[in-house]
Short mmCIF file of C-alpha atoms and ligand atoms in Angstrom, two decimals:
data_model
loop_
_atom_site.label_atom_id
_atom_site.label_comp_id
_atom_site.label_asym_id
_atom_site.label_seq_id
_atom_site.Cartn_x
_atom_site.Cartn_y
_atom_site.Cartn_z
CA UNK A 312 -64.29 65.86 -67.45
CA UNK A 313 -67.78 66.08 -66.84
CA UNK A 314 -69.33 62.20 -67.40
CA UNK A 315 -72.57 61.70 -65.44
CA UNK A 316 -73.04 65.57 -64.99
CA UNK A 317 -76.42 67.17 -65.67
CA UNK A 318 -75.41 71.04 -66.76
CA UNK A 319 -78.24 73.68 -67.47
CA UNK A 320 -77.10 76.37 -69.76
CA UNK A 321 -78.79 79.57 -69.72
CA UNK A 322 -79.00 81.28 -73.53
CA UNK A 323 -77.39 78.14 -74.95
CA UNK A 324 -78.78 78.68 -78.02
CA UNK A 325 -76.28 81.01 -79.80
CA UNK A 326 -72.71 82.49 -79.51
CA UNK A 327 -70.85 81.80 -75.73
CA UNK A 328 -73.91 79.70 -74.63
CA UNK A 329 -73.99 77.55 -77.31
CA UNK A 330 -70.71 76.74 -77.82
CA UNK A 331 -70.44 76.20 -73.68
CA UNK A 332 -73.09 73.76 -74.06
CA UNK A 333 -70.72 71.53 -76.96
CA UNK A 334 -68.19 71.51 -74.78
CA UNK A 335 -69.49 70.41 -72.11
CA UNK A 336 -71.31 67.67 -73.76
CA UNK A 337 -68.27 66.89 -75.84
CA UNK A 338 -66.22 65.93 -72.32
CA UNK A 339 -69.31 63.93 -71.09
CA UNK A 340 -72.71 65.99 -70.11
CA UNK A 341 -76.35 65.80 -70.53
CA UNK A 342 -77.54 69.45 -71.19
CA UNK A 343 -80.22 71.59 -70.45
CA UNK A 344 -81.06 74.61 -72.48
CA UNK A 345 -83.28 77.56 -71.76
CA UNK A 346 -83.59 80.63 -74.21
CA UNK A 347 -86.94 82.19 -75.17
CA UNK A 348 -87.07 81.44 -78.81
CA UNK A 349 -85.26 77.92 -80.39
CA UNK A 350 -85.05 77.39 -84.32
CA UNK A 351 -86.86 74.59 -85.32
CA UNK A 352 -85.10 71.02 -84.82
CA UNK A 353 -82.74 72.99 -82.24
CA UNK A 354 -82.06 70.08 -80.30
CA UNK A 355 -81.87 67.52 -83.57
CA UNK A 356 -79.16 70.22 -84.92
CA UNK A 357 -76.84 70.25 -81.68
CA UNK A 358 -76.64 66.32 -81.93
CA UNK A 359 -75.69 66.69 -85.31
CA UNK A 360 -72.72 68.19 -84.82
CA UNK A 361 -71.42 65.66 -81.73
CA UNK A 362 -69.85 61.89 -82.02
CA UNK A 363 -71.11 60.87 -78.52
CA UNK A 364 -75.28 60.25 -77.37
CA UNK A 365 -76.07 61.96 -74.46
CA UNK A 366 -79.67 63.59 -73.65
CA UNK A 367 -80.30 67.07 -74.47
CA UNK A 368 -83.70 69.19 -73.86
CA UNK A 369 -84.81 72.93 -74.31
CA UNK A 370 -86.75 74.93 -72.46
CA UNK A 371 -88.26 77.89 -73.74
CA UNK A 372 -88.25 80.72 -70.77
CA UNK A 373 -87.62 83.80 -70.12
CA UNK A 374 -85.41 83.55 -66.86
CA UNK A 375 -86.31 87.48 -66.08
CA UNK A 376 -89.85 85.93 -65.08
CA UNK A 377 -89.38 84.68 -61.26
CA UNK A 378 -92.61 81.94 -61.71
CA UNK A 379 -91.79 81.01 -65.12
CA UNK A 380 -88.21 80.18 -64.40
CA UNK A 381 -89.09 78.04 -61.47
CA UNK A 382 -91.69 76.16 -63.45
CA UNK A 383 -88.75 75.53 -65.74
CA UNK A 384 -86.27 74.61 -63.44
CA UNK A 385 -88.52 72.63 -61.33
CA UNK A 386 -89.27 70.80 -64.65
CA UNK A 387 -85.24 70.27 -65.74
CA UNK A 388 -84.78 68.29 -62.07
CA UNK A 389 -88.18 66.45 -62.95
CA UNK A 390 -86.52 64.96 -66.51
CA UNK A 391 -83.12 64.68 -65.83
CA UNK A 392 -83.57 63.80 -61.88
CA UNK A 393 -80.56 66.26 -60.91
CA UNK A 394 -78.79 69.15 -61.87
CA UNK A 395 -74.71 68.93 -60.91
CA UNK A 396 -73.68 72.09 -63.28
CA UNK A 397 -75.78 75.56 -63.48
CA UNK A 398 -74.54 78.09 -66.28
CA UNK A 399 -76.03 81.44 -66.13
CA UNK A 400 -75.40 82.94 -69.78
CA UNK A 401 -78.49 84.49 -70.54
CA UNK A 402 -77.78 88.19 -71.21
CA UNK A 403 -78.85 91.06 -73.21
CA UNK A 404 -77.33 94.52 -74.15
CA UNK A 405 -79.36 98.36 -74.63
CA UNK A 406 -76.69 100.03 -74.84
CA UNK A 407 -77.18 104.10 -74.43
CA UNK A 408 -75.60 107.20 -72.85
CA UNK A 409 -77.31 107.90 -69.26
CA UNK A 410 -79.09 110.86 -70.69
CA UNK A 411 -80.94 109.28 -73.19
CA UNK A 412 -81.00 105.70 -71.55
CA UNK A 413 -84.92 105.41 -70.48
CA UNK A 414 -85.82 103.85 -67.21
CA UNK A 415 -86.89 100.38 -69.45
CA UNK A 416 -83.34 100.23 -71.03
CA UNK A 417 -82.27 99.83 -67.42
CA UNK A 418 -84.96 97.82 -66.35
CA UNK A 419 -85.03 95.22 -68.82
CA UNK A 420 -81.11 94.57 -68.72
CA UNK A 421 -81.14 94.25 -65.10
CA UNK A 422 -84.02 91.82 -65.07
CA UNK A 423 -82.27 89.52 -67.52
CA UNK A 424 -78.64 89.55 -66.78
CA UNK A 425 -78.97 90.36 -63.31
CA UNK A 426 -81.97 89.11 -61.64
CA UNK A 427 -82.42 86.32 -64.09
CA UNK A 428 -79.42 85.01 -62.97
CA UNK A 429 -80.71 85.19 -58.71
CA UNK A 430 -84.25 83.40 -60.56
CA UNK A 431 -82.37 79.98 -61.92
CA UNK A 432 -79.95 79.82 -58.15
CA UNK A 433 -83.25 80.87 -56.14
CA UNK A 434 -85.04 77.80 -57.63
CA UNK A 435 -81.96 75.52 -58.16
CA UNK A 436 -80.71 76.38 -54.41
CA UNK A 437 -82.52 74.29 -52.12
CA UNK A 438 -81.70 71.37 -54.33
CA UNK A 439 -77.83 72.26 -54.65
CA UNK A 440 -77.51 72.31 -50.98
CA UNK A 441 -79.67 69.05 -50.09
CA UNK A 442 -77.15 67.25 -52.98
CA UNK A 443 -74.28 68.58 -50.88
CA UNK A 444 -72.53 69.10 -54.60
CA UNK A 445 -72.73 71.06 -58.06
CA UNK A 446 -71.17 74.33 -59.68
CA UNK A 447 -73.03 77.56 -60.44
CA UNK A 448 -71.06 80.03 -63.29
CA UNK A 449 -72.19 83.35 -63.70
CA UNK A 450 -71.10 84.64 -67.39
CA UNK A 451 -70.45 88.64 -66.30
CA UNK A 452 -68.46 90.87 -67.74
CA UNK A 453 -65.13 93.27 -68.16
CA UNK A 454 -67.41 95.83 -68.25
CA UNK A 455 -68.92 94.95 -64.61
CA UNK A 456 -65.34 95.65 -63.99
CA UNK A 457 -64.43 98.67 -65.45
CA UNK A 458 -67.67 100.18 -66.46
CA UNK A 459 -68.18 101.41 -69.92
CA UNK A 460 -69.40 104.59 -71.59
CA UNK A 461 -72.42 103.60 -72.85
CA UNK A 462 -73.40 100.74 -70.86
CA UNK A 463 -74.71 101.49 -67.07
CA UNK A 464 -77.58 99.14 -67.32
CA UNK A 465 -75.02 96.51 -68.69
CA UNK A 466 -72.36 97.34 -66.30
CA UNK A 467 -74.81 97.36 -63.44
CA UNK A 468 -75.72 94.12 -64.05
CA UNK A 469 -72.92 92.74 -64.45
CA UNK A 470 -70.92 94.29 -61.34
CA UNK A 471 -74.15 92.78 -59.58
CA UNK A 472 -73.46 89.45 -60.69
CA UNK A 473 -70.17 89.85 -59.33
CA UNK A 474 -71.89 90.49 -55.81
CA UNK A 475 -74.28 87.28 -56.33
CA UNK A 476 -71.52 84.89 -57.17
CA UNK A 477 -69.39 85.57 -54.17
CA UNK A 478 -72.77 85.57 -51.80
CA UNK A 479 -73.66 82.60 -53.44
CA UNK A 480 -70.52 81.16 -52.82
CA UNK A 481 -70.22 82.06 -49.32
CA UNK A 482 -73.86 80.44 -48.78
CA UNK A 483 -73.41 77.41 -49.92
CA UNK A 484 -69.33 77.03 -49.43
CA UNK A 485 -70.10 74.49 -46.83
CA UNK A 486 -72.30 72.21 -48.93
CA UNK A 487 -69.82 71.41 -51.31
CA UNK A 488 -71.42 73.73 -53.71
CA UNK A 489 -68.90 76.07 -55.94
CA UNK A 490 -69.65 79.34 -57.17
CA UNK A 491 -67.74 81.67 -59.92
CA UNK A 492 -68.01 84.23 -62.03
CA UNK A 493 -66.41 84.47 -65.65
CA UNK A 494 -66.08 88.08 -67.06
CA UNK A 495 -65.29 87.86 -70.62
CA UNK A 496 -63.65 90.73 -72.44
CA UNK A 497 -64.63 90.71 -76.70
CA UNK A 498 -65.89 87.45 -78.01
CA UNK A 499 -67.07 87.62 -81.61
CA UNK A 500 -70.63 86.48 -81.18
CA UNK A 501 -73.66 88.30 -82.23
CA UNK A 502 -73.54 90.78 -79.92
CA UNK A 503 -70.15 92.06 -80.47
CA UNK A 504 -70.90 91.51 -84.82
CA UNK A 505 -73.46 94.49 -84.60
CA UNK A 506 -70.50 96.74 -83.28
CA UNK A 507 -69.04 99.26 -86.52
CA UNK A 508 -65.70 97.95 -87.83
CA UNK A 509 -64.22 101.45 -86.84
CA UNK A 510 -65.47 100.64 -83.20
CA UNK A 511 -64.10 97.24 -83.17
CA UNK A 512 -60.80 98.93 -84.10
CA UNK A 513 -60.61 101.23 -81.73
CA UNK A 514 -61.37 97.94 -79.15
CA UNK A 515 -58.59 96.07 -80.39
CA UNK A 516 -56.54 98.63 -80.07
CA UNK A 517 -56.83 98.61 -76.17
CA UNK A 518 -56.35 94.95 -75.85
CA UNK A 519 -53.14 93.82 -75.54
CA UNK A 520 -53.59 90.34 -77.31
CA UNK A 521 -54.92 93.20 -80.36
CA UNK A 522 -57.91 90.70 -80.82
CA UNK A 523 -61.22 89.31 -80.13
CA UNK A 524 -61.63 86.48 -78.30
CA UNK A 525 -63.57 83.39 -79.16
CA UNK A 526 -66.46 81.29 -77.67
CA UNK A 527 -63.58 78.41 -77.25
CA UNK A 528 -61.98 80.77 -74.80
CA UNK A 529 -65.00 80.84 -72.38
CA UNK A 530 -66.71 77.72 -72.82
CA UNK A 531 -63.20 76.23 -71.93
CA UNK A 532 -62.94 77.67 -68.71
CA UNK A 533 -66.17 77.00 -67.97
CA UNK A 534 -65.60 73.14 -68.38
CA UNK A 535 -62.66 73.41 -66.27
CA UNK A 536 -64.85 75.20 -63.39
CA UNK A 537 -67.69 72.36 -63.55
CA UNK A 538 -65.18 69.89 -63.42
CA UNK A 539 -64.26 68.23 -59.94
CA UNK A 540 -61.08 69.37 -60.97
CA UNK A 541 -62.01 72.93 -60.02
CA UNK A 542 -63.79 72.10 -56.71
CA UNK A 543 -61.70 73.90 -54.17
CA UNK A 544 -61.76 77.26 -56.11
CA UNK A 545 -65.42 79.11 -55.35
CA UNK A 546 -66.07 83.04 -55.11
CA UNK A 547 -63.47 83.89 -58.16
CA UNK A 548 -63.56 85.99 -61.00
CA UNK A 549 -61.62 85.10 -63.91
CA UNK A 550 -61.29 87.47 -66.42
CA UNK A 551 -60.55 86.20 -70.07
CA UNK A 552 -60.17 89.32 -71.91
CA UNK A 553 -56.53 89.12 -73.82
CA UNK A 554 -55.36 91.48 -70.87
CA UNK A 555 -58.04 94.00 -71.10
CA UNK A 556 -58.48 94.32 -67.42
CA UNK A 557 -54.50 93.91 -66.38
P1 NAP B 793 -75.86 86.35 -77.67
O1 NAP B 793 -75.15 85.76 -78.83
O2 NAP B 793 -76.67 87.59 -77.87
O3 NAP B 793 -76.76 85.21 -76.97
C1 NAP B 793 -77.55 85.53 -75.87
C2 NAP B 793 -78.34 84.30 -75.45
O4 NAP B 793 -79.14 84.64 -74.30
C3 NAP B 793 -79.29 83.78 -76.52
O5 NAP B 793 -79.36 82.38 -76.45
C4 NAP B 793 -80.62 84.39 -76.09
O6 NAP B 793 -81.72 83.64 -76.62
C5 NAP B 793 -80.51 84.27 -74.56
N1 NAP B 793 -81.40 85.17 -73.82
C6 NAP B 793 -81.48 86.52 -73.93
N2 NAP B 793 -82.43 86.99 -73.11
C7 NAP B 793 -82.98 85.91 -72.48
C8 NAP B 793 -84.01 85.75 -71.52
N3 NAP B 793 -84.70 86.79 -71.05
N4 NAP B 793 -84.31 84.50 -71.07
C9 NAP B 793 -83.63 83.43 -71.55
N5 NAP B 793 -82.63 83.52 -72.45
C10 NAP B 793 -82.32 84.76 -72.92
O7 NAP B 793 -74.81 86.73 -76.50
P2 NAP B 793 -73.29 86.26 -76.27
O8 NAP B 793 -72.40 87.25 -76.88
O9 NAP B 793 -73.13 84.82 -76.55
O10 NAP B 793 -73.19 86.51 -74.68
C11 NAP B 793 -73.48 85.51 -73.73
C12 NAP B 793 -73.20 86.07 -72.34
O11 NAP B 793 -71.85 86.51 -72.27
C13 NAP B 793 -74.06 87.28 -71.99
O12 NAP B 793 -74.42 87.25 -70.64
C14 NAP B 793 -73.14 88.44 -72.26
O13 NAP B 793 -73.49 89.58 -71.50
C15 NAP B 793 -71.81 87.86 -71.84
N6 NAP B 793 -70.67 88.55 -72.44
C16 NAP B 793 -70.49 88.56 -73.78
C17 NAP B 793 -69.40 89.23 -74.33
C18 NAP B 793 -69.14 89.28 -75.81
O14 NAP B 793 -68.19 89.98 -76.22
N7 NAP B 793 -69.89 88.59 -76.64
C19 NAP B 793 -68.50 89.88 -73.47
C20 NAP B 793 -68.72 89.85 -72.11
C21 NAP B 793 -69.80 89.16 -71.60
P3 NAP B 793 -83.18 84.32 -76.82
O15 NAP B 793 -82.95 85.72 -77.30
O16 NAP B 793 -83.87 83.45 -77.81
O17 NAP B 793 -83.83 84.25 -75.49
#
């Protein structure tokens, strides 16, 4: 689905990211991958695991830093000449009640998950629009959605991402250029393992699937959206939460 497609994935190194990044090379990608710390023989590893050859680089970067992350980017259209597919995964969590949330808990979430995502389209946009093709996908959340105790940096972020995608999409709508947003619901990753088992319960219990989901879930959606079979749909949300959000 996605032969001759260049696709940058934001925190492809682990969990939703990672497995987005397979997929997408299983159906046919070269891949792109920015995080700020990679195990050694990262890249070796990911081949491993894959029948096809296809080129794969990482980029160590934070994409909360606006100059680093168009250093980065400026470098991914340098060694790969294009990019058709932009993924924007990278996201962290400080999770804490407002009255004991300090202003860094909100700052630092918002930098990543929010403005990290406006650094990589900032620096990707001129050349989306001059190439008149290409799909951004913003990885947000139920919780941008619904808000959660616990979470307003989180939440904040990832309502704001909501805001991004559909400007983004409106801004480039006439260049050929799609732009959506995915809000997942619970995906067993590592940032849903460090959650207590009597939490997790009481989570399941409100989904109506009564389950996590899995990175499969999202990283097959997000195929489908950088595929030209998805080109007429920009500016959407899909949820994929086991009817969380109904
Ligand atoms: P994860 O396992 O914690 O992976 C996060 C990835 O983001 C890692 O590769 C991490 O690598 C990278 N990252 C974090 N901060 C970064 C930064 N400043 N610059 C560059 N890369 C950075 O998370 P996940 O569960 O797969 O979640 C992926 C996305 O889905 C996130 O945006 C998350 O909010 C969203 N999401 C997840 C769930 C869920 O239930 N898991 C639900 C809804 C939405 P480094 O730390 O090495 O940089």
């Amino acid at each position: 689905m996605l032969t001759g497609k260049v696709c940058v994935i934001t925190g492809g190194t682990r969990g939703i990211g990672y497995r987005i990044a397979e997929r997408m090379a299983e159906n046919g990608a070269d891949i792109a991958i920015i995080a700020r710390n990679f195990k050694e023989n990262f890249v070796e590893s990911f081949k491993e695991g894959l029948e096809r050859d296809f080129r794969i680089r990482s980029y160590k970067c934070d994409v909360s830093n606006f100059e680093e992350t168009k250093e980065t980017m400026d470098s991914i259209i340098k060694d790969f000449g294009q990019i058709d597919v932009l993924v924007n995964n990278a996201g962290i969590v400080k999770d804490k009640l407002i009255l004991s949330m300090k202003e860094d808990d909100f700052d630092d979430v918002m930098n990543v998950n929010l403005k990290g995502a406006f650094n990589t389209i900032r620096h990707t946009f001129s050349h989306f629009a001059k190439r008149r093709a290409g799909s951004i996908i913003n990885i947000s959340s139920v919780s941008g959605l619904l808000g959660t105790a616990g979470q307003a940096n989180y939440a904040s972020s990832k309502a704001g991402l909501i805001g991004l995608t559909k400007t983004v999409a409106r801004e480039l709508a006439q260049r050929g250029v799609t732009c959506n947003a995915i809000a997942p619901g619970f995906i067993e990753t590592d940032m849903t393992n460090v959650l207590s088992d009597k939490l997790k319960e009481t989570y399941i219990e409100q989904i109506p699937m009564k389950k996590f989901g899995k990175t499969d879930d999202i990283a097959n959606l997000a195929v489908f959206l950088a595929s030209d079979s998805a080109r007429y749909i920009t500016g959407e949300v899909i949820r994929v939460d086991g009817g969380l959000c109904m």
